[in-house]
mmCIF file of N, CA and C in Angstrom:
data_model
loop_
_atom_site.group_PDB
_atom_site.id
_atom_site.type_symbol
_atom_site.label_atom_id
_atom_site.label_comp_id
_atom_site.label_asym_id
_atom_site.label_seq_id
_atom_site.Cartn_x
_atom_site.Cartn_y
_atom_site.Cartn_z
ATOM 1 N N UNK U 10 13.764 -0.720 -9.092
ATOM 2 C CA UNK U 10 14.278 -1.028 -10.420
ATOM 3 C C UNK U 10 13.195 -1.760 -11.206
ATOM 4 N N UNK U 11 12.866 -1.296 -12.391
ATOM 5 C CA UNK U 11 11.830 -1.958 -13.177
ATOM 6 C C UNK U 11 12.305 -3.320 -13.665
ATOM 7 N N UNK U 12 11.368 -4.228 -13.848
ATOM 8 C CA UNK U 12 11.678 -5.537 -14.375
ATOM 9 C C UNK U 12 10.970 -5.721 -15.704
ATOM 10 N N UNK U 13 11.309 -6.751 -16.399
ATOM 11 C CA UNK U 13 10.638 -7.008 -17.658
ATOM 12 C C UNK U 13 11.537 -7.731 -18.625
ATOM 13 N N UNK U 14 10.968 -7.977 -19.781
ATOM 14 C CA UNK U 14 11.604 -8.822 -20.783
ATOM 15 C C UNK U 14 12.937 -8.277 -21.295
ATOM 16 N N UNK U 15 12.973 -7.031 -21.705
ATOM 17 C CA UNK U 15 14.178 -6.479 -22.340
ATOM 18 C C UNK U 15 14.869 -5.408 -21.503
ATOM 19 N N UNK U 16 14.671 -5.419 -20.195
ATOM 20 C CA UNK U 16 15.241 -4.376 -19.345
ATOM 21 C C UNK U 16 16.766 -4.368 -19.439
ATOM 22 N N UNK U 17 17.384 -5.529 -19.344
ATOM 23 C CA UNK U 17 18.851 -5.597 -19.414
ATOM 24 C C UNK U 17 19.346 -5.128 -20.781
ATOM 25 N N UNK U 18 18.695 -5.589 -21.848
ATOM 26 C CA UNK U 18 19.096 -5.167 -23.191
ATOM 27 C C UNK U 18 18.981 -3.657 -23.346
ATOM 28 N N UNK U 19 17.886 -3.084 -22.872
ATOM 29 C CA UNK U 19 17.696 -1.637 -22.976
ATOM 30 C C UNK U 19 18.784 -0.889 -22.223
ATOM 31 N N UNK U 20 19.170 -1.393 -21.070
ATOM 32 C CA UNK U 20 20.230 -0.748 -20.288
ATOM 33 C C UNK U 20 21.567 -0.817 -21.020
ATOM 34 N N UNK U 21 21.854 -1.956 -21.625
ATOM 35 C CA UNK U 21 23.094 -2.103 -22.402
ATOM 36 C C UNK U 21 23.103 -1.096 -23.546
ATOM 37 N N UNK U 22 22.000 -0.998 -24.271
ATOM 38 C CA UNK U 22 21.912 -0.081 -25.409
ATOM 39 C C UNK U 22 22.065 1.368 -24.947
ATOM 40 N N UNK U 23 21.491 1.707 -23.817
ATOM 41 C CA UNK U 23 21.627 3.072 -23.294
ATOM 42 C C UNK U 23 23.071 3.401 -22.964
ATOM 43 N N UNK U 24 23.804 2.445 -22.427
ATOM 44 C CA UNK U 24 25.159 2.698 -21.937
ATOM 45 C C UNK U 24 26.253 2.507 -22.982
ATOM 46 N N UNK U 25 25.970 1.769 -24.042
ATOM 47 C CA UNK U 25 27.011 1.466 -25.016
ATOM 48 C C UNK U 25 27.387 2.717 -25.803
ATOM 49 N N UNK U 26 28.665 2.791 -26.145
ATOM 50 C CA UNK U 26 29.177 3.920 -26.930
ATOM 51 C C UNK U 26 29.925 3.383 -28.143
ATOM 52 N N UNK U 27 30.119 4.236 -29.119
ATOM 53 C CA UNK U 27 30.869 3.854 -30.313
ATOM 54 C C UNK U 27 32.233 3.314 -29.891
ATOM 55 N N UNK U 28 32.608 2.194 -30.496
ATOM 56 C CA UNK U 28 33.886 1.576 -30.190
ATOM 57 C C UNK U 28 33.837 0.549 -29.081
ATOM 58 N N UNK U 29 32.752 0.513 -28.308
ATOM 59 C CA UNK U 29 32.608 -0.498 -27.255
ATOM 60 C C UNK U 29 32.406 -1.870 -27.897
ATOM 61 N N UNK U 30 32.595 -2.896 -27.097
ATOM 62 C CA UNK U 30 32.388 -4.268 -27.539
ATOM 63 C C UNK U 30 31.311 -4.907 -26.677
ATOM 64 N N UNK U 31 30.329 -5.525 -27.322
ATOM 65 C CA UNK U 31 29.269 -6.242 -26.630
ATOM 66 C C UNK U 31 29.317 -7.693 -27.099
ATOM 67 N N UNK U 32 29.382 -8.604 -26.144
ATOM 68 C CA UNK U 32 29.354 -10.032 -26.443
ATOM 69 C C UNK U 32 27.924 -10.499 -26.204
ATOM 70 N N UNK U 33 27.295 -10.996 -27.260
ATOM 71 C CA UNK U 33 25.897 -11.422 -27.146
ATOM 72 C C UNK U 33 25.552 -12.411 -28.239
ATOM 73 N N UNK U 34 24.626 -13.291 -27.921
ATOM 74 C CA UNK U 34 24.050 -14.134 -28.966
ATOM 75 C C UNK U 34 22.641 -13.655 -29.297
ATOM 76 N N UNK U 35 22.235 -12.537 -28.710
ATOM 77 C CA UNK U 35 20.925 -11.935 -28.940
ATOM 78 C C UNK U 35 21.019 -11.042 -30.185
ATOM 79 N N UNK U 36 20.440 -11.487 -31.266
ATOM 80 C CA UNK U 36 20.550 -10.795 -32.557
ATOM 81 C C UNK U 36 19.945 -9.386 -32.505
ATOM 82 N N UNK U 37 18.728 -9.198 -31.961
ATOM 83 C CA UNK U 37 18.195 -7.833 -31.892
ATOM 84 C C UNK U 37 19.075 -6.892 -31.065
ATOM 85 N N UNK U 38 19.651 -7.385 -29.971
ATOM 86 C CA UNK U 38 20.562 -6.557 -29.183
ATOM 87 C C UNK U 38 21.797 -6.205 -30.002
ATOM 88 N N UNK U 39 22.339 -7.167 -30.712
ATOM 89 C CA UNK U 39 23.498 -6.905 -31.567
ATOM 90 C C UNK U 39 23.179 -5.814 -32.588
ATOM 91 N N UNK U 40 22.000 -5.880 -33.187
ATOM 92 C CA UNK U 40 21.607 -4.873 -34.180
ATOM 93 C C UNK U 40 21.556 -3.475 -33.556
ATOM 94 N N UNK U 41 21.024 -3.391 -32.353
ATOM 95 C CA UNK U 41 20.907 -2.083 -31.689
ATOM 96 C C UNK U 41 22.260 -1.502 -31.318
ATOM 97 N N UNK U 42 23.188 -2.333 -30.839
ATOM 98 C CA UNK U 42 24.494 -1.784 -30.475
ATOM 99 C C UNK U 42 25.304 -1.420 -31.712
ATOM 100 N N UNK U 43 25.110 -2.162 -32.794
ATOM 101 C CA UNK U 43 25.784 -1.810 -34.050
ATOM 102 C C UNK U 43 25.298 -0.449 -34.539
ATOM 103 N N UNK U 44 23.991 -0.192 -34.402
ATOM 104 C CA UNK U 44 23.443 1.108 -34.796
ATOM 105 C C UNK U 44 24.104 2.254 -34.033
ATOM 106 N N UNK U 45 24.559 1.992 -32.816
ATOM 107 C CA UNK U 45 25.198 3.013 -32.001
ATOM 108 C C UNK U 45 26.706 3.089 -32.238
ATOM 109 N N UNK U 46 27.216 2.303 -33.180
ATOM 110 C CA UNK U 46 28.632 2.354 -33.524
ATOM 111 C C UNK U 46 29.510 1.433 -32.705
ATOM 112 N N UNK U 47 28.903 0.563 -31.907
ATOM 113 C CA UNK U 47 29.667 -0.407 -31.132
ATOM 114 C C UNK U 47 29.851 -1.675 -31.957
ATOM 115 N N UNK U 48 30.713 -2.546 -31.482
ATOM 116 C CA UNK U 48 30.898 -3.842 -32.108
ATOM 117 C C UNK U 48 30.157 -4.888 -31.298
ATOM 118 N N UNK U 49 29.682 -5.912 -31.984
ATOM 119 C CA UNK U 49 29.011 -7.012 -31.312
ATOM 120 C C UNK U 49 29.570 -8.317 -31.847
ATOM 121 N N UNK U 50 29.920 -9.212 -30.921
ATOM 122 C CA UNK U 50 30.379 -10.528 -31.334
ATOM 123 C C UNK U 50 29.592 -11.591 -30.582
ATOM 124 N N UNK U 51 29.398 -12.696 -31.256
ATOM 125 C CA UNK U 51 28.724 -13.863 -30.696
ATOM 126 C C UNK U 51 29.741 -14.610 -29.836
ATOM 127 N N UNK U 52 29.313 -15.277 -28.779
ATOM 128 C CA UNK U 52 30.257 -16.049 -27.964
ATOM 129 C C UNK U 52 31.017 -17.120 -28.746
ATOM 130 N N UNK U 53 30.532 -17.474 -29.928
ATOM 131 C CA UNK U 53 31.244 -18.435 -30.773
ATOM 132 C C UNK U 53 32.218 -17.755 -31.726
ATOM 133 N N UNK U 54 32.335 -16.433 -31.635
ATOM 134 C CA UNK U 54 33.341 -15.722 -32.408
ATOM 135 C C UNK U 54 32.841 -15.023 -33.654
ATOM 136 N N UNK U 55 31.570 -15.150 -33.991
ATOM 137 C CA UNK U 55 31.053 -14.462 -35.170
ATOM 138 C C UNK U 55 30.976 -12.961 -34.885
ATOM 139 N N UNK U 56 31.604 -12.176 -35.736
ATOM 140 C CA UNK U 56 31.519 -10.724 -35.624
ATOM 141 C C UNK U 56 30.290 -10.269 -36.392
ATOM 142 N N UNK U 57 29.358 -9.651 -35.697
ATOM 143 C CA UNK U 57 28.187 -9.081 -36.363
ATOM 144 C C UNK U 57 28.606 -7.761 -36.987
ATOM 145 N N UNK U 58 28.178 -7.521 -38.198
ATOM 146 C CA UNK U 58 28.511 -6.283 -38.896
ATOM 147 C C UNK U 58 27.233 -5.657 -39.450
ATOM 148 N N UNK U 59 27.306 -4.381 -39.819
ATOM 149 C CA UNK U 59 26.122 -3.780 -40.456
ATOM 150 C C UNK U 59 25.683 -4.555 -41.701
ATOM 151 N N UNK U 60 26.625 -5.187 -42.392
ATOM 152 C CA UNK U 60 26.293 -5.936 -43.607
ATOM 153 C C UNK U 60 25.634 -7.277 -43.298
ATOM 154 N N UNK U 61 25.981 -7.901 -42.171
ATOM 155 C CA UNK U 61 25.457 -9.241 -41.878
ATOM 156 C C UNK U 61 24.270 -9.243 -40.925
ATOM 157 N N UNK U 62 24.076 -8.171 -40.181
ATOM 158 C CA UNK U 62 23.061 -8.198 -39.128
ATOM 159 C C UNK U 62 21.638 -8.286 -39.696
ATOM 160 N N UNK U 63 21.389 -7.667 -40.839
ATOM 161 C CA UNK U 63 20.050 -7.739 -41.435
ATOM 162 C C UNK U 63 19.700 -9.179 -41.778
ATOM 163 N N UNK U 64 20.642 -9.907 -42.359
ATOM 164 C CA UNK U 64 20.418 -11.316 -42.696
ATOM 165 C C UNK U 64 20.189 -12.133 -41.426
ATOM 166 N N UNK U 65 20.965 -11.868 -40.394
ATOM 167 C CA UNK U 65 20.818 -12.603 -39.133
ATOM 168 C C UNK U 65 19.459 -12.320 -38.491
ATOM 169 N N UNK U 66 18.992 -11.069 -38.569
ATOM 170 C CA UNK U 66 17.666 -10.725 -38.039
ATOM 171 C C UNK U 66 16.570 -11.449 -38.811
ATOM 172 N N UNK U 67 16.689 -11.484 -40.125
ATOM 173 C CA UNK U 67 15.705 -12.166 -40.962
ATOM 174 C C UNK U 67 15.642 -13.648 -40.616
ATOM 175 N N UNK U 68 16.800 -14.277 -40.476
ATOM 176 C CA UNK U 68 16.840 -15.708 -40.149
ATOM 177 C C UNK U 68 16.281 -15.952 -38.749
ATOM 178 N N UNK U 69 16.607 -15.086 -37.810
ATOM 179 C CA UNK U 69 16.096 -15.216 -36.444
ATOM 180 C C UNK U 69 14.576 -15.137 -36.438
ATOM 181 N N UNK U 70 14.028 -14.156 -37.162
ATOM 182 C CA UNK U 70 12.576 -13.988 -37.219
ATOM 183 C C UNK U 70 11.897 -15.184 -37.896
ATOM 184 N N UNK U 71 12.518 -15.699 -38.950
ATOM 185 C CA UNK U 71 11.985 -16.873 -39.638
ATOM 186 C C UNK U 71 11.943 -18.082 -38.709
ATOM 187 N N UNK U 72 13.035 -18.313 -37.990
ATOM 188 C CA UNK U 72 13.088 -19.445 -37.060
ATOM 189 C C UNK U 72 12.083 -19.265 -35.927
ATOM 190 N N UNK U 73 11.903 -18.026 -35.493
ATOM 191 C CA UNK U 73 10.920 -17.739 -34.452
ATOM 192 C C UNK U 73 9.503 -18.068 -34.940
ATOM 193 N N UNK U 74 9.213 -17.738 -36.197
ATOM 194 C CA UNK U 74 7.907 -18.066 -36.785
ATOM 195 C C UNK U 74 7.709 -19.582 -36.865
ATOM 196 N N UNK U 75 8.752 -20.300 -37.256
ATOM 197 C CA UNK U 75 8.661 -21.760 -37.310
ATOM 198 C C UNK U 75 8.359 -22.336 -35.932
ATOM 199 N N UNK U 76 9.091 -21.863 -34.924
ATOM 200 C CA UNK U 76 8.851 -22.350 -33.561
ATOM 201 C C UNK U 76 7.438 -22.009 -33.109
ATOM 202 N N UNK U 77 6.950 -20.821 -33.470
ATOM 203 C CA UNK U 77 5.604 -20.407 -33.129
ATOM 204 C C UNK U 77 4.546 -21.283 -33.788
ATOM 205 N N UNK U 78 4.899 -21.866 -34.936
ATOM 206 C CA UNK U 78 3.984 -22.755 -35.644
ATOM 207 C C UNK U 78 4.110 -24.202 -35.168
ATOM 208 N N UNK U 79 4.967 -24.429 -34.169
ATOM 209 C CA UNK U 79 5.111 -25.763 -33.611
ATOM 210 C C UNK U 79 6.203 -26.608 -34.223
ATOM 211 N N UNK U 80 7.003 -26.032 -35.104
ATOM 212 C CA UNK U 80 8.084 -26.788 -35.726
ATOM 213 C C UNK U 80 9.257 -26.858 -34.749
ATOM 214 N N UNK U 81 9.788 -28.055 -34.557
ATOM 215 C CA UNK U 81 10.959 -28.233 -33.692
ATOM 216 C C UNK U 81 12.198 -27.877 -34.509
ATOM 217 N N UNK U 82 12.810 -26.763 -34.171
ATOM 218 C CA UNK U 82 13.972 -26.292 -34.921
ATOM 219 C C UNK U 82 15.279 -26.745 -34.295
ATOM 220 N N UNK U 83 15.189 -27.505 -33.199
ATOM 221 C CA UNK U 83 16.405 -27.966 -32.539
ATOM 222 C C UNK U 83 17.058 -26.829 -31.782
ATOM 223 N N UNK U 84 18.169 -27.109 -31.222
ATOM 224 C CA UNK U 84 18.896 -26.092 -30.472
ATOM 225 C C UNK U 84 20.236 -25.809 -31.117
ATOM 226 N N UNK U 85 21.018 -24.992 -30.466
ATOM 227 C CA UNK U 85 22.341 -24.691 -31.034
ATOM 228 C C UNK U 85 23.254 -25.907 -30.953
ATOM 229 N N UNK U 86 24.227 -25.935 -31.819
ATOM 230 C CA UNK U 86 25.222 -27.007 -31.806
ATOM 231 C C UNK U 86 26.043 -26.905 -30.521
ATOM 232 N N UNK U 87 26.680 -27.991 -30.161
ATOM 233 C CA UNK U 87 27.539 -28.001 -28.974
ATOM 234 C C UNK U 87 28.672 -26.991 -29.153
ATOM 235 N N UNK U 88 29.097 -26.408 -28.051
ATOM 236 C CA UNK U 88 30.195 -25.440 -28.043
ATOM 237 C C UNK U 88 31.511 -26.217 -28.125
ATOM 238 N N UNK U 89 32.328 -25.910 -29.111
ATOM 239 C CA UNK U 89 33.578 -26.635 -29.345
ATOM 240 C C UNK U 89 34.783 -25.732 -29.104
ATOM 241 N N UNK U 90 35.933 -26.351 -29.064
ATOM 242 C CA UNK U 90 37.190 -25.607 -28.899
ATOM 243 C C UNK U 90 37.370 -24.603 -30.039
ATOM 244 N N UNK U 91 36.928 -24.961 -31.245
ATOM 245 C CA UNK U 91 37.067 -24.024 -32.375
ATOM 246 C C UNK U 91 36.215 -22.768 -32.155
ATOM 247 N N UNK U 92 35.070 -22.924 -31.464
ATOM 248 C CA UNK U 92 34.237 -21.763 -31.141
ATOM 249 C C UNK U 92 34.971 -20.861 -30.158
ATOM 250 N N UNK U 93 35.559 -21.471 -29.157
ATOM 251 C CA UNK U 93 36.318 -20.711 -28.157
ATOM 252 C C UNK U 93 37.489 -19.979 -28.826
ATOM 253 N N UNK U 94 38.164 -20.663 -29.754
ATOM 254 C CA UNK U 94 39.298 -20.053 -30.452
ATOM 255 C C UNK U 94 38.834 -18.910 -31.353
ATOM 256 N N UNK U 95 37.716 -19.085 -32.037
ATOM 257 C CA UNK U 95 37.190 -18.010 -32.892
ATOM 258 C C UNK U 95 36.842 -16.784 -32.055
ATOM 259 N N UNK U 96 36.234 -17.005 -30.895
ATOM 260 C CA UNK U 96 35.924 -15.891 -30.001
ATOM 261 C C UNK U 96 37.203 -15.217 -29.529
ATOM 262 N N UNK U 97 38.180 -16.006 -29.105
ATOM 263 C CA UNK U 97 39.452 -15.443 -28.630
ATOM 264 C C UNK U 97 40.126 -14.625 -29.723
ATOM 265 N N UNK U 98 40.065 -15.090 -30.960
ATOM 266 C CA UNK U 98 40.667 -14.354 -32.081
ATOM 267 C C UNK U 98 39.983 -13.004 -32.285
ATOM 268 N N UNK U 99 38.646 -12.990 -32.253
ATOM 269 C CA UNK U 99 37.911 -11.733 -32.415
ATOM 270 C C UNK U 99 38.230 -10.771 -31.269
ATOM 271 N N UNK U 100 38.275 -11.286 -30.057
ATOM 272 C CA UNK U 100 38.580 -10.456 -28.896
ATOM 273 C C UNK U 100 39.995 -9.898 -28.993
ATOM 274 N N UNK U 101 40.951 -10.729 -29.384
ATOM 275 C CA UNK U 101 42.326 -10.259 -29.561
ATOM 276 C C UNK U 101 42.407 -9.135 -30.585
ATOM 277 N N UNK U 102 41.690 -9.284 -31.696
ATOM 278 C CA UNK U 102 41.700 -8.238 -32.729
ATOM 279 C C UNK U 102 41.146 -6.930 -32.183
ATOM 280 N N UNK U 103 40.050 -7.003 -31.437
ATOM 281 C CA UNK U 103 39.450 -5.800 -30.868
ATOM 282 C C UNK U 103 40.402 -5.162 -29.864
ATOM 283 N N UNK U 104 41.006 -5.963 -28.999
ATOM 284 C CA UNK U 104 41.947 -5.436 -28.000
ATOM 285 C C UNK U 104 43.153 -4.801 -28.672
ATOM 286 N N UNK U 105 43.656 -5.430 -29.731
ATOM 287 C CA UNK U 105 44.806 -4.882 -30.444
ATOM 288 C C UNK U 105 44.480 -3.519 -31.048
ATOM 289 N N UNK U 106 43.299 -3.398 -31.639
ATOM 290 C CA UNK U 106 42.888 -2.122 -32.233
ATOM 291 C C UNK U 106 42.751 -1.042 -31.166
ATOM 292 N N UNK U 107 42.269 -1.407 -29.985
ATOM 293 C CA UNK U 107 42.089 -0.446 -28.888
ATOM 294 C C UNK U 107 43.426 -0.016 -28.308
ATOM 295 N N UNK U 108 44.421 -0.875 -28.404
ATOM 296 C CA UNK U 108 45.732 -0.620 -27.803
ATOM 297 C C UNK U 108 46.585 0.310 -28.656
ATOM 298 N N UNK U 109 46.366 0.272 -29.963
ATOM 299 C CA UNK U 109 47.176 1.087 -30.889
ATOM 300 C C UNK U 109 46.898 2.563 -30.667
ATOM 301 N N UNK U 110 47.934 3.375 -30.744
ATOM 302 C CA UNK U 110 47.702 4.821 -30.676
ATOM 303 C C UNK U 110 46.994 5.301 -31.943
ATOM 304 N N UNK U 111 46.169 6.330 -31.849
ATOM 305 C CA UNK U 111 45.474 6.826 -33.043
ATOM 306 C C UNK U 111 46.457 7.353 -34.073
ATOM 307 N N UNK U 112 46.083 7.206 -35.338
ATOM 308 C CA UNK U 112 46.924 7.709 -36.427
ATOM 309 C C UNK U 112 46.944 9.214 -36.411
ATOM 310 N N UNK U 113 48.099 9.763 -36.737
ATOM 311 C CA UNK U 113 48.234 11.234 -36.771
ATOM 312 C C UNK U 113 48.272 11.773 -38.155
#
């Protein structure tokens, strides 16, 4: 099995299908699965969409440049109950949509 930086991400992208759900905080991975028609949500409950992913990629790249220049950008905020609830709400919505019979 090959190893490397993005091996797991590449495997996820290869296997994902339209309508699947991917939970990730990796913005580039989210962008790739969205391109394939899947949904991507952040563990804190943010639903990535085709409309928001470009902005998230831009911000990610900007922060990466700052870190590369030696700027301390800090880390993510602490995980709170509201984050868990937002994630649960997004997951419930996705499960509900999957459970409904298709419209005729």
